[in-house]
Coordinates of C-alpha atoms in Angstrom, one line a residue:
X344 CA 102.8 85.8 76.2
X345 CA 105.4 87.4 78.5
X346 CA 105.3 84.1 80.5
X347 CA 105.6 82.2 77.6
X348 CA 109.0 84.1 76.9
X349 CA 110.1 83.9 80.3
X350 CA 109.8 80.0 80.0
X351 CA 107.5 79.5 82.4
X352 CA 105.0 78.1 80.2
X353 CA 105.3 75.5 77.7
X354 CA 101.7 74.8 76.5
X355 CA 99.1 76.6 75.4
X356 CA 95.4 74.9 75.3
X357 CA 92.7 77.0 73.6
X358 CA 88.9 75.9 72.9
X359 CA 89.7 76.9 68.7
X360 CA 92.0 79.0 67.1
X361 CA 89.7 82.1 66.9
X362 CA 89.6 82.1 70.8
X363 CA 93.5 82.7 70.7
X364 CA 93.1 85.5 67.7
X365 CA 91.2 86.0 64.5
X366 CA 93.9 87.8 62.4
X367 CA 95.3 84.8 60.6
X368 CA 98.4 86.1 59.4
X369 CA 99.4 86.8 62.9
X370 CA 98.4 83.1 64.3
X371 CA 100.5 81.8 61.4
X372 CA 103.4 83.4 62.7
X373 CA 102.6 82.3 66.3
X374 CA 102.0 78.6 65.1
X375 CA 104.9 78.2 62.3
X376 CA 107.8 80.8 63.9
X377 CA 107.4 81.7 67.5
X378 CA 105.8 78.7 69.4
X379 CA 108.3 76.0 67.8
X380 CA 111.2 78.5 68.4
X381 CA 110.3 78.7 72.0
X382 CA 109.4 75.3 72.4
X383 CA 105.7 75.6 73.2
X384 CA 103.2 72.9 72.5
X385 CA 99.7 74.6 71.1
X386 CA 96.4 72.7 71.4
X387 CA 93.3 73.8 69.6
X388 CA 90.7 71.3 70.9
X389 CA 87.6 71.9 68.8
X390 CA 89.9 72.2 65.9
X391 CA 92.0 68.8 66.7
X392 CA 94.9 70.7 66.3
X393 CA 98.3 69.6 68.5
X394 CA 101.6 71.2 67.1
X395 CA 103.3 67.9 68.7
X396 CA 100.8 65.1 67.1
X397 CA 102.7 63.0 64.7
X398 CA 106.0 65.1 65.0
X399 CA 104.0 67.8 63.2
X400 CA 106.2 71.1 62.5
X401 CA 103.8 73.5 60.4
X402 CA 100.2 74.1 60.9
X403 CA 99.4 72.9 57.4
X404 CA 96.9 74.3 55.1
X405 CA 93.7 73.2 56.8
X406 CA 95.1 75.4 59.8
X407 CA 95.5 78.3 57.7
X408 CA 92.2 78.3 56.0
X409 CA 90.3 77.8 59.3
X410 CA 92.3 80.7 60.4
X411 CA 91.4 83.0 57.1
X412 CA 87.7 82.0 57.9
X413 CA 87.9 83.1 61.5
X414 CA 89.4 86.3 60.5
X415 CA 86.8 86.9 57.8
X416 CA 84.1 86.2 60.0
X417 CA 85.4 88.4 62.5
X418 CA 85.5 91.5 59.8
X419 CA 82.1 90.6 58.5
X420 CA 81.1 90.8 62.1
X421 CA 82.4 94.2 62.7
X422 CA 81.2 95.5 60.2
X423 CA 77.3 94.4 60.7
X424 CA 78.0 95.4 64.7
X425 CA 79.1 98.9 63.7
X426 CA 75.9 99.2 61.2
X427 CA 74.0 98.4 63.9
X428 CA 75.2 100.6 66.5
X429 CA 75.2 103.4 64.0
X430 CA 71.5 103.0 63.4
X431 CA 70.9 102.7 67.3
X432 CA 72.8 106.1 67.8
X433 CA 70.8 107.6 64.9
X434 CA 67.6 106.5 66.5
X435 CA 68.8 107.8 70.1
X436 CA 69.0 104.4 71.5
X437 CA 71.4 103.7 74.6
X438 CA 73.7 101.0 73.6
X439 CA 76.4 100.7 76.2
X440 CA 76.6 98.2 79.1
X441 CA 76.1 100.2 82.0
X442 CA 73.9 103.5 82.3
X443 CA 75.6 106.6 83.3
X444 CA 75.7 107.6 86.8
X445 CA 72.2 109.2 87.6
X446 CA 70.4 106.8 85.4
X447 CA 69.1 102.9 85.1
X448 CA 68.4 101.0 81.7
X449 CA 64.2 100.8 81.3
X450 CA 63.2 97.3 82.8
X451 CA 61.2 97.2 79.6
X452 CA 63.4 98.6 77.1
X453 CA 67.3 98.0 77.8
X454 CA 68.0 101.0 75.0
X455 CA 66.0 103.7 76.9
X456 CA 67.2 105.2 80.2
X457 CA 65.2 106.1 82.9
X458 CA 66.1 108.5 86.0
X459 CA 67.7 106.7 89.2
X460 CA 66.5 109.3 91.7
X461 CA 68.6 108.7 94.7
X462 CA 71.9 109.3 92.3
X463 CA 70.0 111.6 90.0
X464 CA 69.8 114.2 93.5
X465 CA 73.8 113.9 93.5
X466 CA 74.0 115.1 89.9
X467 CA 71.6 118.1 90.4
X468 CA 73.9 119.3 93.1
X469 CA 77.0 118.7 91.5
X470 CA 75.4 121.2 88.8
X471 CA 74.1 123.6 91.5
X472 CA 77.2 123.8 93.2
X473 CA 79.1 124.3 89.9
X474 CA 76.4 127.3 88.7
X475 CA 77.0 128.9 92.4
X476 CA 80.6 129.3 91.4
X477 CA 82.3 126.4 93.1
X478 CA 85.4 124.5 91.0
X479 CA 85.4 121.1 90.2
X480 CA 88.1 120.5 93.1
X481 CA 85.9 122.2 95.5
X482 CA 82.7 120.3 94.6
X483 CA 84.9 117.2 95.1
X484 CA 86.1 118.0 98.5
X485 CA 82.4 118.6 99.3
X486 CA 81.2 115.5 98.0
X487 CA 84.1 113.2 99.8
X488 CA 83.8 115.1 103.3
X489 CA 80.3 114.3 103.5
X490 CA 80.7 110.5 102.6
X491 CA 78.8 110.5 99.1
X492 CA 79.7 107.2 97.3
X493 CA 81.6 107.8 94.1
X494 CA 79.7 106.5 91.1
X495 CA 82.1 103.4 91.1
X496 CA 81.1 102.7 94.8
X497 CA 77.6 103.7 94.2
X498 CA 77.5 100.9 91.3
X499 CA 79.2 98.3 93.7
X500 CA 76.8 98.9 96.4
X501 CA 73.8 98.3 94.4
X502 CA 75.4 95.6 92.4
X503 CA 75.0 97.1 88.9
X504 CA 77.4 95.6 86.5
X505 CA 80.8 96.3 88.2
X506 CA 83.7 93.9 88.6
X507 CA 82.9 91.8 92.0
X508 CA 86.4 91.1 92.5
X509 CA 86.7 95.1 93.6
X510 CA 83.7 95.0 95.9
X511 CA 86.2 95.6 98.8
X512 CA 87.9 98.6 97.2
X513 CA 86.9 101.9 98.4
X514 CA 86.9 104.4 95.9
X515 CA 86.3 108.2 95.8
X516 CA 85.0 111.3 94.0
X517 CA 88.0 112.9 92.0
X518 CA 87.8 116.1 90.1
X519 CA 87.8 114.5 86.7
X520 CA 84.8 112.4 87.5
X521 CA 82.8 115.7 88.4
X522 CA 83.8 117.5 85.1
X523 CA 82.8 114.3 83.3
X524 CA 79.5 114.6 84.7
X525 CA 79.3 118.4 84.3
X526 CA 80.1 117.8 80.5
X527 CA 77.8 115.1 79.8
X528 CA 74.7 116.1 77.7
X529 CA 72.7 112.9 78.9
X530 CA 71.7 114.8 82.0
X531 CA 70.0 117.3 79.7
X532 CA 67.9 114.6 78.2
X533 CA 69.9 113.9 75.0
X534 CA 71.5 111.2 73.7
X535 CA 75.0 111.5 72.8
X536 CA 76.5 108.2 70.9
X537 CA 79.7 107.0 68.9
X538 CA 82.2 109.3 71.1
X539 CA 84.7 106.6 70.5
X540 CA 85.7 104.0 68.0
X541 CA 88.2 101.1 67.1
X542 CA 90.9 102.1 64.4
X543 CA 90.0 98.8 62.2
X544 CA 89.1 95.6 64.1
X545 CA 92.2 95.0 65.9
X546 CA 92.8 98.3 66.3
X547 CA 93.0 100.7 69.4
X548 CA 90.0 102.5 70.9
X549 CA 90.3 106.2 70.1
X550 CA 88.2 109.6 70.7
X551 CA 86.1 111.0 68.0
X552 CA 86.3 114.6 67.0
X553 CA 83.1 116.2 68.9
X554 CA 81.8 117.4 65.9
X555 CA 81.1 113.7 64.7
X556 CA 79.4 112.8 67.6
X557 CA 75.8 111.5 67.2
X558 CA 73.3 113.7 68.9
X559 CA 69.6 113.3 69.4
X560 CA 67.5 115.4 71.6
X561 CA 64.7 114.6 74.0
X562 CA 65.5 110.8 73.9
X563 CA 64.9 110.2 77.7
X564 CA 63.7 111.8 80.7
X565 CA 66.2 115.0 81.7
X566 CA 67.8 115.2 85.2
X567 CA 68.9 118.9 84.7
X568 CA 67.2 121.2 82.3
X569 CA 69.0 122.2 79.1
X570 CA 69.7 125.7 79.9
X571 CA 71.1 125.0 83.2
X572 CA 73.6 122.5 80.9
X573 CA 74.4 125.3 78.7
X574 CA 75.1 127.7 81.6
X575 CA 77.3 125.3 83.4
X576 CA 79.4 124.8 79.9
X577 CA 79.9 128.6 79.8
X578 CA 81.5 128.3 83.7
X579 CA 84.5 126.3 82.2
X580 CA 87.7 128.2 80.9
X581 CA 88.7 127.6 77.4
X582 CA 92.4 126.6 77.6
X583 CA 94.0 126.5 74.2
X584 CA 96.9 124.0 73.9
X585 CA 100.2 125.5 72.6
X586 CA 101.7 121.8 72.3
X587 CA 101.4 119.8 69.0
X588 CA 98.7 117.0 68.9
X589 CA 101.6 114.9 68.2
X590 CA 103.2 115.1 71.6
X591 CA 103.9 111.7 73.4
X592 CA 101.3 111.5 76.4
X593 CA 103.7 108.4 77.9
X594 CA 103.6 109.3 81.8
X595 CA 105.9 106.6 84.1
X596 CA 104.9 108.5 87.4
X597 CA 102.6 107.0 89.8
X598 CA 101.4 107.5 93.4
X599 CA 102.8 104.6 95.5
X600 CA 100.0 104.9 97.9
X601 CA 96.8 104.6 95.4
X602 CA 98.6 103.2 92.5
X603 CA 97.0 105.8 90.1
X604 CA 98.8 107.9 87.6
X605 CA 100.1 111.0 88.7
X606 CA 99.1 114.5 86.6
X607 CA 100.6 117.3 85.3
X608 CA 99.3 120.7 86.7
X609 CA 98.7 123.2 84.0
X610 CA 101.9 124.7 84.0
X611 CA 103.6 121.3 84.2
X612 CA 105.5 122.3 87.4
X613 CA 104.3 119.6 89.5
X614 CA 102.9 116.0 89.5
X615 CA 99.4 115.8 91.2
X616 CA 97.6 112.6 92.5
X617 CA 94.2 113.3 91.6
X618 CA 92.4 110.7 93.7
X619 CA 94.2 112.1 97.0
X620 CA 94.1 115.9 95.5
X621 CA 90.2 116.1 97.3
X622 CA 89.9 113.0 99.1
X623 CA 90.8 113.8 102.8
X624 CA 90.5 109.8 103.9
X625 CA 93.1 109.0 101.1
X626 CA 96.9 108.8 102.5
X627 CA 98.1 110.5 99.6
X628 CA 95.6 113.6 100.5
X629 CA 96.9 116.9 98.5
X630 CA 99.9 115.0 97.2
X631 CA 101.9 117.2 95.2
X632 CA 105.5 116.8 94.2
X633 CA 107.8 119.5 92.1
X634 CA 107.8 117.5 88.7
X635 CA 111.5 118.9 88.4
X636 CA 112.7 117.3 91.4
X637 CA 111.6 114.0 90.5
X638 CA 112.6 114.0 87.0
X639 CA 116.1 114.8 88.2
X640 CA 116.2 112.2 90.6
X641 CA 115.0 109.7 88.1
X642 CA 117.7 111.3 85.6
X643 CA 120.4 110.7 88.2
X644 CA 119.5 107.2 88.8
X645 CA 119.5 106.5 84.9
X646 CA 122.5 107.9 84.4
X647 CA 124.5 105.9 87.6
X648 CA 123.2 103.0 85.3
X649 CA 124.8 104.2 81.9
X650 CA 128.0 104.8 83.9
X651 CA 127.8 101.4 85.6
X652 CA 127.3 100.0 82.0
X653 CA 130.2 101.5 80.6
X654 CA 132.2 100.3 83.2
X655 CA 131.1 97.0 82.9
X656 CA 131.5 97.1 79.1
X657 CA 135.3 97.9 79.9
X658 CA 135.7 94.8 81.8
X659 CA 133.7 92.7 79.7
X660 CA 135.8 93.1 77.0
X661 CA 139.0 92.2 78.9
X662 CA 136.8 89.0 80.1
X663 CA 135.7 88.4 76.3
X664 CA 139.1 88.3 75.1
X665 CA 140.1 85.3 77.4
X666 CA 136.9 83.9 77.1
X667 CA 137.4 83.4 73.1
X668 CA 140.5 81.9 73.8
X669 CA 138.8 79.1 75.9
X670 CA 136.1 78.9 73.7
X671 CA 138.4 78.0 70.8
X672 CA 136.7 75.1 68.7
X673 CA 139.8 74.7 66.4
X674 CA 141.6 71.9 68.7
X675 CA 138.8 69.7 69.1
X676 CA 138.0 69.9 65.4
X677 CA 141.5 69.0 64.8
X678 CA 141.4 66.0 67.3
X679 CA 138.1 65.0 65.7
X680 CA 139.5 64.8 62.3
X681 CA 142.7 63.0 63.4
X682 CA 140.4 60.6 65.0
X683 CA 138.5 59.7 61.9
X684 CA 141.4 59.5 59.9
X685 CA 142.3 56.9 62.3
X686 CA 139.5 54.9 62.0
X687 CA 139.4 54.8 58.0
X688 CA 143.2 53.2 58.4
X689 CA 141.9 50.9 61.0
X690 CA 139.2 49.9 58.7
X691 CA 142.0 49.3 55.8
X692 CA 144.2 47.0 58.1
X693 CA 140.8 45.0 58.7
X694 CA 140.2 44.8 55.3
X695 CA 143.6 43.7 54.5
X696 CA 143.4 41.1 57.4
X697 CA 146.0 42.7 59.4
X698 CA 143.2 42.7 62.0
X699 CA 141.1 40.2 63.2
X700 CA 137.4 41.2 63.6
X701 CA 137.2 41.4 67.3
X702 CA 140.4 43.7 67.1
X703 CA 138.7 46.0 64.8
X704 CA 135.6 46.3 66.5
X705 CA 137.3 47.0 70.0
X706 CA 139.6 49.3 68.6
X707 CA 137.1 51.0 66.6
X708 CA 134.7 51.2 69.6
X709 CA 137.6 53.0 71.4
X710 CA 138.1 55.6 68.6
X711 CA 134.2 56.2 68.5
X712 CA 134.4 57.1 72.1
X713 CA 136.9 59.5 72.1
X714 CA 135.3 61.1 68.9
X715 CA 132.1 61.5 71.1
X716 CA 133.9 63.0 74.2
X717 CA 135.6 65.4 71.6
X718 CA 132.1 66.1 70.1
X719 CA 130.1 66.7 73.1
X720 CA 133.0 69.2 74.1
X721 CA 133.0 71.0 71.0
X722 CA 129.0 71.2 71.1
X723 CA 129.0 72.7 74.5
X724 CA 131.5 75.4 73.0
X725 CA 129.3 75.9 70.0
X726 CA 126.2 76.5 72.4
X727 CA 128.2 78.6 74.5
X728 CA 129.4 80.8 71.7
X729 CA 125.7 81.0 70.4
X730 CA 124.3 82.2 73.9
X731 CA 127.2 85.0 74.1
X732 CA 126.3 86.1 70.6
X733 CA 122.7 86.4 71.5
X734 CA 123.5 88.3 74.8
X735 CA 126.4 90.5 72.9
X736 CA 123.5 91.6 70.0
X737 CA 121.3 92.8 73.3
X738 CA 124.2 94.6 74.6
X739 CA 125.4 96.1 71.8
X740 CA 121.7 97.6 71.2
X741 CA 121.8 98.7 74.9
X742 CA 125.3 100.1 74.3
X743 CA 124.1 102.3 71.5
X744 CA 121.3 103.8 73.7
X745 CA 123.6 104.5 76.4
X746 CA 125.9 106.3 73.9
X747 CA 123.1 108.1 72.5
X748 CA 121.6 109.4 76.0
X749 CA 124.7 109.4 78.5
X750 CA 124.9 113.0 78.2
X751 CA 121.2 114.0 78.3
X752 CA 120.9 117.0 80.6
X753 CA 116.9 116.6 81.1
X754 CA 114.6 113.7 81.6
X755 CA 112.6 114.1 78.1
X756 CA 109.6 112.3 77.1
X757 CA 111.9 110.3 74.8
X758 CA 114.1 109.2 77.6
X759 CA 111.3 108.2 79.9
X760 CA 109.5 106.1 77.3
X761 CA 112.8 104.6 76.1
X762 CA 114.3 103.3 79.8
X763 CA 111.7 104.0 82.4
X764 CA 108.5 101.3 83.1
X765 CA 107.3 103.1 86.1
X766 CA 108.2 105.5 88.9
X767 CA 106.6 104.9 92.5
X768 CA 106.4 108.1 94.3
X769 CA 106.2 107.8 98.2
X770 CA 107.2 111.2 98.9
X771 CA 109.6 113.8 97.6
X772 CA 112.7 111.3 99.5
X773 CA 111.3 108.0 98.6
X774 CA 110.9 106.9 95.1
X775 CA 110.8 103.3 93.4
X776 CA 112.1 103.0 89.7
X777 CA 111.1 100.2 87.7
X778 CA 113.6 100.1 84.4
X779 CA 112.8 98.7 80.9
X780 CA 116.4 97.5 81.0
X781 CA 116.6 95.4 84.2
X782 CA 116.6 91.9 82.1
X783 CA 119.8 93.2 80.0
X784 CA 121.6 94.0 83.1
X785 CA 120.5 90.5 84.5
X786 CA 121.8 89.0 81.3
X787 CA 124.8 90.7 81.4
X788 CA 125.5 89.7 85.0
X789 CA 125.6 92.8 86.5
X790 CA 123.9 93.9 89.5
X791 CA 120.2 95.6 89.6

């Protein structure tokens, strides 16, 4: 859809409507409003629909009914799948696509886990190191120093349910994966399911409170004992969050070397690359940057853009005044009106016999050509005025944002979410910022 809006796509072809979407109201908006406005042709092969067929301008009742059926089918299927997954969870059956690291799906029953001894040995060692007093970071460093494949790399090496386009990408252990293993009760032989869900059919995947997880004991062979699992959980410190749950988690800062999102330290004074934190082979090994330095650099650049925009606005105001004078349609409208009156008087002369038929046609054609010339000029002016009005609308919106945030003293989450798309951090001296407003400046004719 982004390519459609940029004008790079003018035709979309799908197998049927359900391949494009199953929310019949949303599909109707695309077919009836967005695609015609953008000049995009839409074809659904099996549904025998072509938006350009016979000059068709609307999708019609048949299309709306089909989309309604698809939507109803999606809701009914979703309900059935949820019921099936709920029953499988209560029965202690494994229902995910890929077995967790250290396990395999049983060849006789894909809903039961069996131990993968090669990976299980690593899992046991991780628990032993944690119980011996090592932190997750130290465990991660030891695993990477010994060249033990990470879970993702291990799955790729054994060709198990991974994306083959990533086969040449090397991945390493990080602390978050070690912690995830240490907190996964499935390694103690108990099945824990339904930890995440979708909010509605088309909603976002969200986490479920731990108290609501479905837990069934003794469903498969354990890799570590349940007693060791409980002892391991006691080694984790409990941190009480002082921030409200409604805090925005938006984070635009990324490591330019590995592409992973940077994480805030517990005191939120540093931005850390978790991948490079404990991977000596990574280019971003132990990369940690003062958060205030990076945020101030982004804020300084942002305020420079604000000042540039304000200066541009001042110049633009004078330019718009001169442009309005040049784009005044009134003279052309008056000329067309006078020529149309001349054509009327010309016909009266022909009707009264003061002009021959050939003279009338010749003079009428001459006047029509002049009318057409002025009409083309008038149409061009109106198109330019419409384009300027559209651009002015976007500029006005941006101008309001600039006025609101121009005097900001720090880069708040609100500012970051509003203006910053991505910040690639190479080191403290080199960062690359991708703004959310670059297209606005390009529309305005200003430099990026």
